[in-house]
Coordinates of C-alpha atoms and ligand atoms in Angstrom, one line a residue:
M266 CA -14.0 -6.8 5.0
K267 CA -15.3 -8.8 7.9
K268 CA -18.1 -10.3 5.6
K269 CA -15.5 -11.1 2.9
I270 CA -13.1 -12.9 5.3
H271 CA -16.0 -14.8 6.8
F272 CA -17.4 -15.9 3.4
Q273 CA -14.0 -16.9 2.2
L274 CA -13.2 -18.9 5.3
M275 CA -16.6 -20.6 4.9
G276 CA -15.9 -21.3 1.3
I277 CA -12.6 -22.9 2.1
A278 CA -14.2 -25.1 4.9
A279 CA -17.1 -26.2 2.7
A280 CA -14.7 -27.1 -0.2
A281 CA -12.5 -29.0 2.3
I282 CA -15.4 -30.9 3.7
F283 CA -16.8 -31.9 0.3
M284 CA -13.4 -33.0 -1.0
T285 CA -12.8 -35.0 2.2
M286 CA -16.1 -36.8 1.8
I287 CA -15.5 -37.7 -1.9
I288 CA -12.0 -39.0 -1.0
I289 CA -13.4 -41.1 1.9
V290 CA -16.0 -42.7 -0.4
A291 CA -13.3 -43.4 -3.0
V292 CA -10.9 -44.9 -0.6
F293 CA -13.6 -46.9 1.1
Y294 CA -14.8 -48.3 -2.2
D295 CA -11.2 -49.3 -3.2
L296 CA -10.9 -51.2 0.0
F297 CA -14.3 -52.8 -0.5
Q298 CA -13.3 -53.9 -4.0
D299 CA -10.0 -55.4 -2.7
Q300 CA -11.9 -57.2 -0.2
V301 CA -14.4 -58.8 -2.6
K302 CA -11.6 -59.8 -4.9
E303 CA -9.7 -61.5 -2.0
E304 CA -12.9 -63.3 -1.1
L305 CA -13.5 -64.5 -4.6
K306 CA -9.8 -65.6 -4.9
T307 CA -10.1 -67.7 -1.7
Y308 CA -13.3 -69.3 -3.0
A309 CA -11.7 -70.1 -6.3
E310 CA -8.6 -71.6 -4.6
L311 CA -10.8 -73.7 -2.4
I312 CA -13.0 -75.0 -5.2
E313 CA -10.0 -75.8 -7.2
E314 CA -8.9 -78.5 -4.7
A315 CA -9.8 -81.8 -6.2
E316 CA -12.0 -83.0 -3.4
S317 CA -14.1 -79.8 -3.1
R318 CA -14.6 -79.6 -6.9
D319 CA -16.8 -82.7 -6.7
L320 CA -18.7 -81.0 -3.9
F321 CA -19.1 -77.6 -5.6
L322 CA -19.4 -78.4 -9.3
K323 CA -23.0 -79.5 -9.2
K324 CA -26.1 -77.6 -9.6
E325 CA -27.6 -78.1 -6.1
S326 CA -24.7 -77.0 -4.0
P327 CA -25.6 -75.1 -0.8
A328 CA -22.9 -72.5 -1.6
W329 CA -25.1 -71.0 -4.5
D330 CA -27.6 -69.7 -2.0
S331 CA -25.1 -67.1 -0.7
G332 CA -25.0 -65.6 -4.3
L333 CA -21.9 -67.2 -5.4
R334 CA -21.7 -68.4 -9.1
V335 CA -19.1 -70.8 -10.3
T336 CA -18.3 -71.5 -13.9
L337 CA -15.8 -73.9 -15.4
I338 CA -14.5 -73.0 -18.8
R339 CA -12.2 -74.6 -21.3
Q340 CA -9.3 -72.5 -22.6
D341 CA -11.1 -72.2 -25.9
G342 CA -14.0 -70.5 -24.1
T343 CA -16.6 -73.2 -24.1
V344 CA -18.5 -73.5 -20.8
M345 CA -18.2 -76.9 -19.2
F346 CA -20.2 -76.1 -16.1
D347 CA -22.2 -73.2 -14.7
S348 CA -23.9 -73.1 -11.4
D349 CA -26.7 -70.8 -12.6
V350 CA -27.4 -71.3 -16.3
Q351 CA -27.7 -74.4 -18.5
E352 CA -24.2 -74.8 -20.1
A353 CA -25.7 -75.8 -23.5
G354 CA -27.2 -72.4 -24.2
M355 CA -24.2 -70.3 -23.1
E356 CA -22.2 -68.4 -25.5
N357 CA -18.4 -68.7 -25.8
H358 CA -16.6 -67.1 -22.9
G359 CA -13.2 -66.8 -24.6
D360 CA -13.3 -63.1 -25.1
R361 CA -14.1 -62.1 -21.4
P362 CA -11.3 -60.0 -19.9
E363 CA -11.0 -62.1 -16.8
I364 CA -10.7 -65.3 -18.9
L365 CA -8.2 -63.9 -21.3
A366 CA -6.1 -62.7 -18.4
A367 CA -6.4 -66.1 -16.7
V368 CA -5.2 -67.9 -19.8
K369 CA -2.3 -65.5 -20.1
E370 CA -1.2 -64.9 -16.6
G371 CA -2.8 -67.6 -14.5
E372 CA -5.5 -65.4 -13.0
G373 CA -7.8 -62.6 -14.1
Y374 CA -10.1 -60.1 -12.5
D375 CA -13.0 -57.9 -13.8
I376 CA -16.0 -55.9 -12.6
R377 CA -19.0 -55.4 -14.8
T378 CA -22.3 -53.6 -14.3
S379 CA -24.9 -55.9 -13.2
A380 CA -28.5 -56.3 -14.5
T381 CA -29.7 -55.4 -11.0
V382 CA -29.8 -51.6 -10.4
G383 CA -27.0 -50.3 -8.2
M384 CA -25.1 -53.6 -8.3
N385 CA -21.9 -54.7 -9.9
T386 CA -20.7 -58.2 -10.8
F387 CA -17.2 -59.1 -9.6
Y388 CA -15.4 -61.9 -11.5
Y389 CA -12.3 -63.8 -10.6
A390 CA -10.9 -66.4 -12.9
L391 CA -8.2 -69.0 -12.2
L392 CA -6.2 -71.2 -14.4
T393 CA -6.5 -74.7 -12.8
Q394 CA -3.7 -77.2 -12.8
D395 CA -5.6 -79.4 -15.4
G396 CA -5.6 -76.5 -17.8
H397 CA -9.3 -75.2 -17.4
I398 CA -10.5 -72.0 -16.1
L399 CA -12.4 -71.8 -12.9
R400 CA -14.4 -68.6 -12.6
V401 CA -16.1 -67.4 -9.5
A402 CA -18.5 -64.5 -9.6
K403 CA -20.5 -62.5 -7.0
E404 CA -22.8 -59.4 -7.1
A405 CA -21.9 -56.6 -4.8
N406 CA -22.8 -53.0 -4.4
S407 CA -21.6 -50.5 -7.0
V408 CA -19.8 -47.3 -5.9
W409 CA -23.0 -45.3 -6.4
S410 CA -25.1 -47.6 -4.3
I411 CA -22.4 -47.4 -1.5
F412 CA -22.4 -43.6 -1.9
A413 CA -26.2 -43.5 -1.8
S414 CA -26.4 -45.6 1.4
A415 CA -23.8 -43.4 3.0
F416 CA -25.3 -40.2 1.8
P417 CA -27.5 -39.3 4.8
T418 CA -24.6 -40.0 7.2
L419 CA -22.3 -37.9 5.1
I420 CA -24.8 -35.1 4.8
F421 CA -25.3 -35.1 8.6
F422 CA -21.6 -35.0 9.5
G423 CA -21.0 -32.6 6.6
A424 CA -23.6 -30.2 8.0
L425 CA -22.2 -30.6 11.5
L426 CA -18.7 -29.8 10.3
L427 CA -20.0 -26.8 8.4
L428 CA -21.8 -25.5 11.5
V429 CA -18.5 -25.9 13.5
S430 CA -16.6 -24.2 10.8
M431 CA -19.1 -21.4 10.7
V432 CA -18.7 -20.7 14.4
A433 CA -14.9 -21.0 14.1
A434 CA -14.8 -18.7 11.1
H435 CA -17.0 -16.1 13.0
F436 CA -14.6 -16.0 15.9
L437 CA -11.5 -16.1 13.7
T438 CA -12.8 -13.2 11.5
Q439 CA -13.5 -11.2 14.7
S440 CA -10.1 -11.8 16.2
L441 CA -8.5 -10.9 12.9
V442 CA -10.5 -7.7 12.3
R443 CA -10.7 -6.4 15.8
P444 CA -7.2 -4.9 16.0
I445 CA -7.8 -3.1 12.7
E446 CA -11.2 -1.8 13.9
N447 CA -9.6 -0.6 17.2
L448 CA -6.9 1.1 15.1
A449 CA -9.1 4.1 14.5
D450 CA -9.1 5.0 18.1
T451 CA -5.4 4.1 18.8
I452 CA -3.7 5.2 15.7
E453 CA -2.0 8.0 17.5
E454 CA -0.4 5.7 20.0
P455 CA 3.0 4.4 19.2
A456 CA 1.9 0.9 20.2
A457 CA -0.5 1.0 17.2
V458 CA 2.4 0.1 15.0
G459 CA 2.9 -3.3 16.6
I460 CA -0.5 -4.8 15.6
Y461 CA 0.3 -6.4 12.3
E462 CA 3.7 -6.2 10.7
E463 CA 2.1 -5.7 7.3
L464 CA 0.3 -2.6 8.4
I465 CA 3.4 -0.8 9.7
P466 CA 4.0 1.3 6.5
F467 CA 0.3 2.2 6.4
I468 CA 0.1 3.2 10.0
T469 CA 3.3 5.2 10.0
M470 CA 2.2 7.0 6.9
I471 CA -1.2 7.9 8.5
Q472 CA 0.6 8.9 11.7
S473 CA 3.0 11.2 9.9
Q474 CA 0.2 12.6 7.7
H475 CA -1.8 13.3 10.9
A476 CA 1.0 15.0 12.6
D477 CA 1.5 17.1 9.4
I478 CA -2.2 18.1 9.4
L479 CA -2.0 19.1 13.0
K480 CA 1.2 21.0 12.5
N481 CA -0.3 22.8 9.4
S482 CA -3.4 23.7 11.2
M483 CA -1.5 25.1 14.1
M484 CA 0.7 27.1 11.8
R485 CA -2.3 28.4 10.0
Q486 CA -3.9 29.5 13.3
E487 CA -0.7 31.2 14.4
F488 CA -0.4 32.8 10.9
T489 CA -4.0 34.2 11.1
A490 CA -3.4 35.5 14.6
N491 CA -0.1 37.2 13.5
V492 CA -1.7 38.6 10.3
S493 CA -4.6 40.2 12.3
H494 CA -2.1 41.6 14.8
E495 CA 0.2 43.0 12.1
L496 CA -2.7 44.6 10.3
K497 CA -4.1 46.2 13.4
T498 CA -1.1 48.3 14.2
P499 CA -1.0 50.5 11.1
L500 CA -4.8 50.6 10.9
T501 CA -5.1 51.9 14.4
S502 CA -2.6 54.6 13.6
I503 CA -4.4 55.6 10.4
S504 CA -7.7 55.7 12.2
G505 CA -6.0 57.8 15.0
Y506 CA -4.5 60.3 12.6
A507 CA -7.8 60.6 10.6
E508 CA -9.7 61.2 13.8
L509 CA -7.5 64.0 14.9
I510 CA -7.8 65.7 11.5
E511 CA -11.6 65.1 11.6
T512 CA -12.0 67.2 14.8
G513 CA -10.6 70.2 13.0
M514 CA -8.5 71.0 15.9
A515 CA -5.2 70.2 14.2
S516 CA -3.1 73.0 12.9
E517 CA -2.2 73.0 9.2
E518 CA 1.3 71.9 10.1
D519 CA -0.2 69.0 12.2
V520 CA -2.5 67.9 9.3
M521 CA 0.6 67.7 7.1
R522 CA 2.3 65.6 9.7
F523 CA -0.8 63.4 10.3
A524 CA -1.1 62.9 6.5
K525 CA 2.5 61.8 6.3
G526 CA 1.7 59.3 9.2
I527 CA -1.3 58.0 7.3
H528 CA 0.7 57.6 4.2
K529 CA 3.5 55.7 6.0
S530 CA 1.0 53.4 7.7
A531 CA -0.9 52.8 4.4
N532 CA 2.3 51.9 2.6
R533 CA 3.2 49.6 5.5
L534 CA -0.2 47.9 5.0
L535 CA 0.3 47.6 1.3
T536 CA 3.7 45.9 1.7
L537 CA 2.3 43.6 4.3
I538 CA -0.6 42.6 2.2
N539 CA 1.6 42.1 -0.9
D540 CA 3.8 39.7 1.1
I541 CA 0.8 37.9 2.5
I542 CA -0.7 37.5 -1.0
R543 CA 2.7 36.3 -2.4
L544 CA 3.0 33.7 0.4
S545 CA -0.5 32.4 -0.2
E546 CA 0.2 32.2 -4.0
L547 CA 3.3 30.1 -3.3
D548 CA 1.3 28.0 -0.8
A549 CA -1.5 27.4 -3.3
N550 CA 0.9 26.7 -6.2
Q551 CA -0.9 29.3 -8.2
S552 CA 2.1 31.3 -9.2
E553 CA 3.6 31.1 -12.7
E554 CA 6.4 28.6 -12.4
T555 CA 7.9 28.4 -15.9
A556 CA 11.6 28.0 -15.7
E557 CA 13.9 29.7 -18.2
D558 CA 17.6 30.1 -18.8
L559 CA 18.6 33.1 -16.7
N560 CA 21.9 35.0 -16.4
L561 CA 22.3 35.2 -12.7
Y562 CA 24.9 38.0 -12.9
Q563 CA 22.5 40.2 -14.9
L564 CA 19.7 39.7 -12.5
A565 CA 22.0 40.5 -9.6
Q566 CA 23.2 43.6 -11.4
T567 CA 19.6 44.9 -11.8
C568 CA 18.8 44.2 -8.2
V569 CA 22.0 46.0 -7.0
D570 CA 21.3 48.9 -9.2
M571 CA 17.8 49.1 -7.8
L572 CA 19.0 49.0 -4.2
Q573 CA 22.0 51.2 -4.6
L574 CA 20.1 54.3 -3.5
N575 CA 18.7 52.6 -0.5
A576 CA 22.3 51.5 0.5
E577 CA 23.5 54.9 0.3
K578 CA 20.8 56.1 2.6
H579 CA 22.0 53.6 5.1
N580 CA 25.6 54.6 4.5
V581 CA 26.3 51.1 3.3
T582 CA 28.4 50.2 0.3
L583 CA 26.8 47.7 -2.1
T584 CA 29.0 45.8 -4.6
L585 CA 28.5 43.1 -7.0
K586 CA 31.3 40.6 -7.8
G587 CA 31.8 37.3 -9.7
K588 CA 31.6 35.7 -13.1
K589 CA 29.3 37.4 -15.7
E590 CA 28.2 34.3 -17.5
I591 CA 26.6 32.3 -14.8
M592 CA 23.4 30.7 -16.1
V593 CA 20.7 29.0 -14.1
L594 CA 17.5 27.4 -15.2
A595 CA 14.8 28.9 -13.0
N596 CA 11.7 31.1 -12.7
R597 CA 12.6 34.7 -13.2
Q598 CA 10.2 36.4 -10.8
M599 CA 11.2 34.0 -8.0
I600 CA 15.0 34.6 -8.5
E601 CA 14.4 38.4 -8.5
E602 CA 12.5 38.0 -5.2
V603 CA 15.2 36.0 -3.6
L604 CA 17.8 38.5 -4.7
Y605 CA 15.8 41.5 -3.6
N606 CA 14.9 40.1 -0.2
L607 CA 18.4 38.9 0.7
T608 CA 20.1 42.2 -0.5
D609 CA 17.5 44.3 1.1
N610 CA 17.9 42.5 4.5
A611 CA 21.7 42.8 4.2
I612 CA 21.4 46.6 3.8
R613 CA 18.8 47.0 6.6
Y614 CA 20.4 44.9 9.2
N615 CA 23.9 46.6 8.6
K616 CA 26.0 49.0 10.5
E617 CA 27.0 52.5 9.8
N618 CA 29.7 52.4 7.0
G619 CA 29.1 48.7 6.6
S620 CA 29.2 46.8 3.4
V621 CA 27.2 44.3 1.3
V622 CA 28.8 42.1 -1.3
V623 CA 26.6 40.2 -3.7
S624 CA 28.6 37.6 -5.6
V625 CA 27.8 35.2 -8.4
G626 CA 29.8 32.1 -9.0
E627 CA 29.7 28.5 -9.8
Q628 CA 30.3 25.2 -7.9
E629 CA 30.3 21.8 -9.4
G630 CA 28.7 23.2 -12.5
K631 CA 25.9 24.8 -10.7
G632 CA 25.1 28.6 -10.2
V633 CA 25.9 30.0 -6.7
L634 CA 24.7 33.2 -5.3
T635 CA 26.1 34.7 -2.1
V636 CA 24.9 37.8 -0.2
E637 CA 27.4 38.8 2.5
D638 CA 27.2 41.7 4.9
S639 CA 29.2 43.2 7.6
G640 CA 26.1 43.9 9.7
I641 CA 24.7 43.1 13.1
G642 CA 24.6 39.4 12.5
I643 CA 22.0 36.9 13.8
P644 CA 22.6 35.3 17.3
E645 CA 22.8 31.5 17.0
E646 CA 19.6 30.7 18.9
H647 CA 17.6 32.7 16.3
Q648 CA 19.3 31.4 13.2
E649 CA 16.9 28.5 12.7
R650 CA 13.8 30.5 13.2
I651 CA 14.3 33.6 11.1
F652 CA 12.7 31.7 8.1
E653 CA 9.5 31.3 10.0
R654 CA 6.6 33.6 9.1
F655 CA 6.7 36.9 11.2
Y656 CA 9.7 35.8 13.2
R657 CA 12.1 38.8 13.8
V658 CA 15.1 39.0 16.0
D659 CA 14.6 42.7 16.7
K660 CA 11.0 43.6 16.1
S661 CA 11.3 47.4 16.3
R662 CA 14.4 47.5 14.0
S663 CA 12.5 45.3 11.4
K664 CA 9.5 47.6 11.6
S665 CA 11.3 50.9 11.5
T666 CA 13.1 49.8 8.3
G667 CA 9.9 48.7 6.7
G668 CA 10.2 45.0 7.3
T669 CA 7.2 42.7 7.4
G670 CA 8.8 39.6 8.9
L671 CA 7.8 37.6 5.8
G672 CA 10.7 38.2 3.5
L673 CA 12.8 35.2 4.5
A674 CA 9.7 33.0 4.7
I675 CA 9.1 33.8 0.9
V676 CA 12.7 33.1 0.2
K677 CA 12.6 29.7 1.9
H678 CA 9.4 28.8 0.0
I679 CA 11.0 29.7 -3.3
I680 CA 14.3 27.9 -2.6
K681 CA 12.2 24.8 -1.9
K682 CA 10.2 25.1 -5.0
Q683 CA 13.2 25.7 -7.2
G684 CA 15.0 22.7 -5.6
A685 CA 17.8 24.9 -4.6
Q686 CA 19.8 24.8 -1.4
L687 CA 20.3 27.7 1.1
T688 CA 23.0 28.0 3.8
L689 CA 23.3 30.6 6.5
E690 CA 26.4 31.6 8.3
S691 CA 26.2 34.4 10.7
K692 CA 28.0 35.8 13.7
E693 CA 26.5 38.3 16.1
G694 CA 28.1 41.7 15.6
V695 CA 30.3 40.5 12.7
G696 CA 27.9 39.8 9.8
T697 CA 25.9 37.4 7.8
K698 CA 26.5 35.3 4.7
I699 CA 23.7 33.6 2.9
T700 CA 24.5 31.2 0.0
V701 CA 22.1 29.9 -2.5
M702 CA 23.1 26.9 -4.7
F703 CA 20.9 26.3 -7.6
A704 CA 19.8 22.9 -8.7
N705 CA 19.9 23.3 -12.5
A706 CA 22.6 24.9 -14.6
G707 CA 21.2 26.9 -17.4
Q708 CA 22.2 26.9 -21.1
D709 CA 24.4 29.8 -22.3
N710 CA 22.8 31.3 -25.3
Ligands
LIG1022 P1 11.9 41.4 7.9 O1 10.9 42.0 7.1 O2 11.7 41.6 9.5 O3 13.3 41.7 7.5 P2 12.7 38.7 7.2 O4 11.8 37.5 7.1 O5 13.3 39.3 5.9 O6 11.8 39.8 7.9 O7 13.8 38.4 8.2 C1 13.5 37.9 9.5 C2 14.4 38.4 10.5 O8 15.7 37.9 10.3 C3 14.6 39.9 10.5 O9 13.6 40.5 11.3 C4 16.0 40.1 11.2 O10 15.9 40.1 12.6 C5 16.7 38.8 10.7 N1 17.6 39.0 9.5 C6 17.3 38.8 8.3 N2 18.3 39.1 7.5 C7 19.4 39.5 8.3 C8 20.7 40.0 8.1 N3 21.3 40.0 6.9 N4 21.4 40.3 9.2 C9 20.8 40.3 10.4 N5 19.6 39.9 10.7 C10 18.9 39.5 9.6

């Protein structure tokens, strides 16, 4: 980038210097031409005076030494007098541009390439009062010879300017690029945003991405630590029971009890591992995500039927309400998981003789699912965090009812993937109501 800016600046400087030089030569030559013309005009007017005509219009005038040539011509083009050449041998001058112009307009001017290399001949013709044409001519440098003589000086100053531009470009490039180079070290600081206005979106994007990466890495670390911890408890108890059986000291009754304990812990491990696998599938986007038209009521019915026994065990009444033809466009497995997790929680965190009502309805043409319980409720300070992985309000209650602390994390993930919206209303000791509003209405078929 530095090199590119530097070369571009140098390119601009070199082009500017070259153009300036060409313009200077052109302007200078223009002025030079004007001056020669003015000079010739003055000579012509001087010679035209009657008294000086006698002085000049003769072959041996001292004026001719300075390179001036005077010709007197009739309007028909015949040469009457020429200071350089014998008039008799001269061709008719009537077609020369300066003569034609003088006959027509009173004066004429022309420049022609001279026989001498690098020189031009400048002509000025004047219509005299007695009807003849007085032409004055002089050789002077052509634009090329002026350019050639000025060339060394131009090259010298051009090179000098180029050198100055090179140094200036170097420092300018450095001062432009330095803040960007320093950015790598200071990108975390809020002041980094103020460097260049144009970089603000870029910097804020990097800053937010960086913050996300840090947050993700912390979450991952925390998750790994939690997983290890969660796996350790049932495994320790399996290992303990097995050891007791291994010693052969346990009575037959104890062995039965220990085997039951091992079974319970192994089941716990399986549930936990299943939830972890599900979460990592959702994280890695591996899960099958085909959406189909689903009858929300039917799915809720299946879930309620499946959990009815469970509810009875907890002395909780579980009922389903609502419209039977609510269709949503979503992924079947995901919706089943949401239904199962929410209803299962509503049963597990309920009170003796409590109730759970699953209802299916519609709002603004979109399917709405509500799971409401008359359970223990969630204290306000925990409400935001219960969707975090392994976050539980009451750890022992969660564990004793077979909870992994991952159910709501899975629900949250699915809701996000399906573009749905979830709202939680809960009051400690009164109950909890979770509402899911689906994004796409399905087709009834
Ligand atoms: P768990 O497997 O522990 O139930 P979840 O992720 O499903 O994990 O829920 C996280 C925590 O949120 C639970 O441990 C519980 O404290 C609280 N919770 C979830 N649903 C309810 C509910 N319906 N009523 C009261 N508390 C709930």
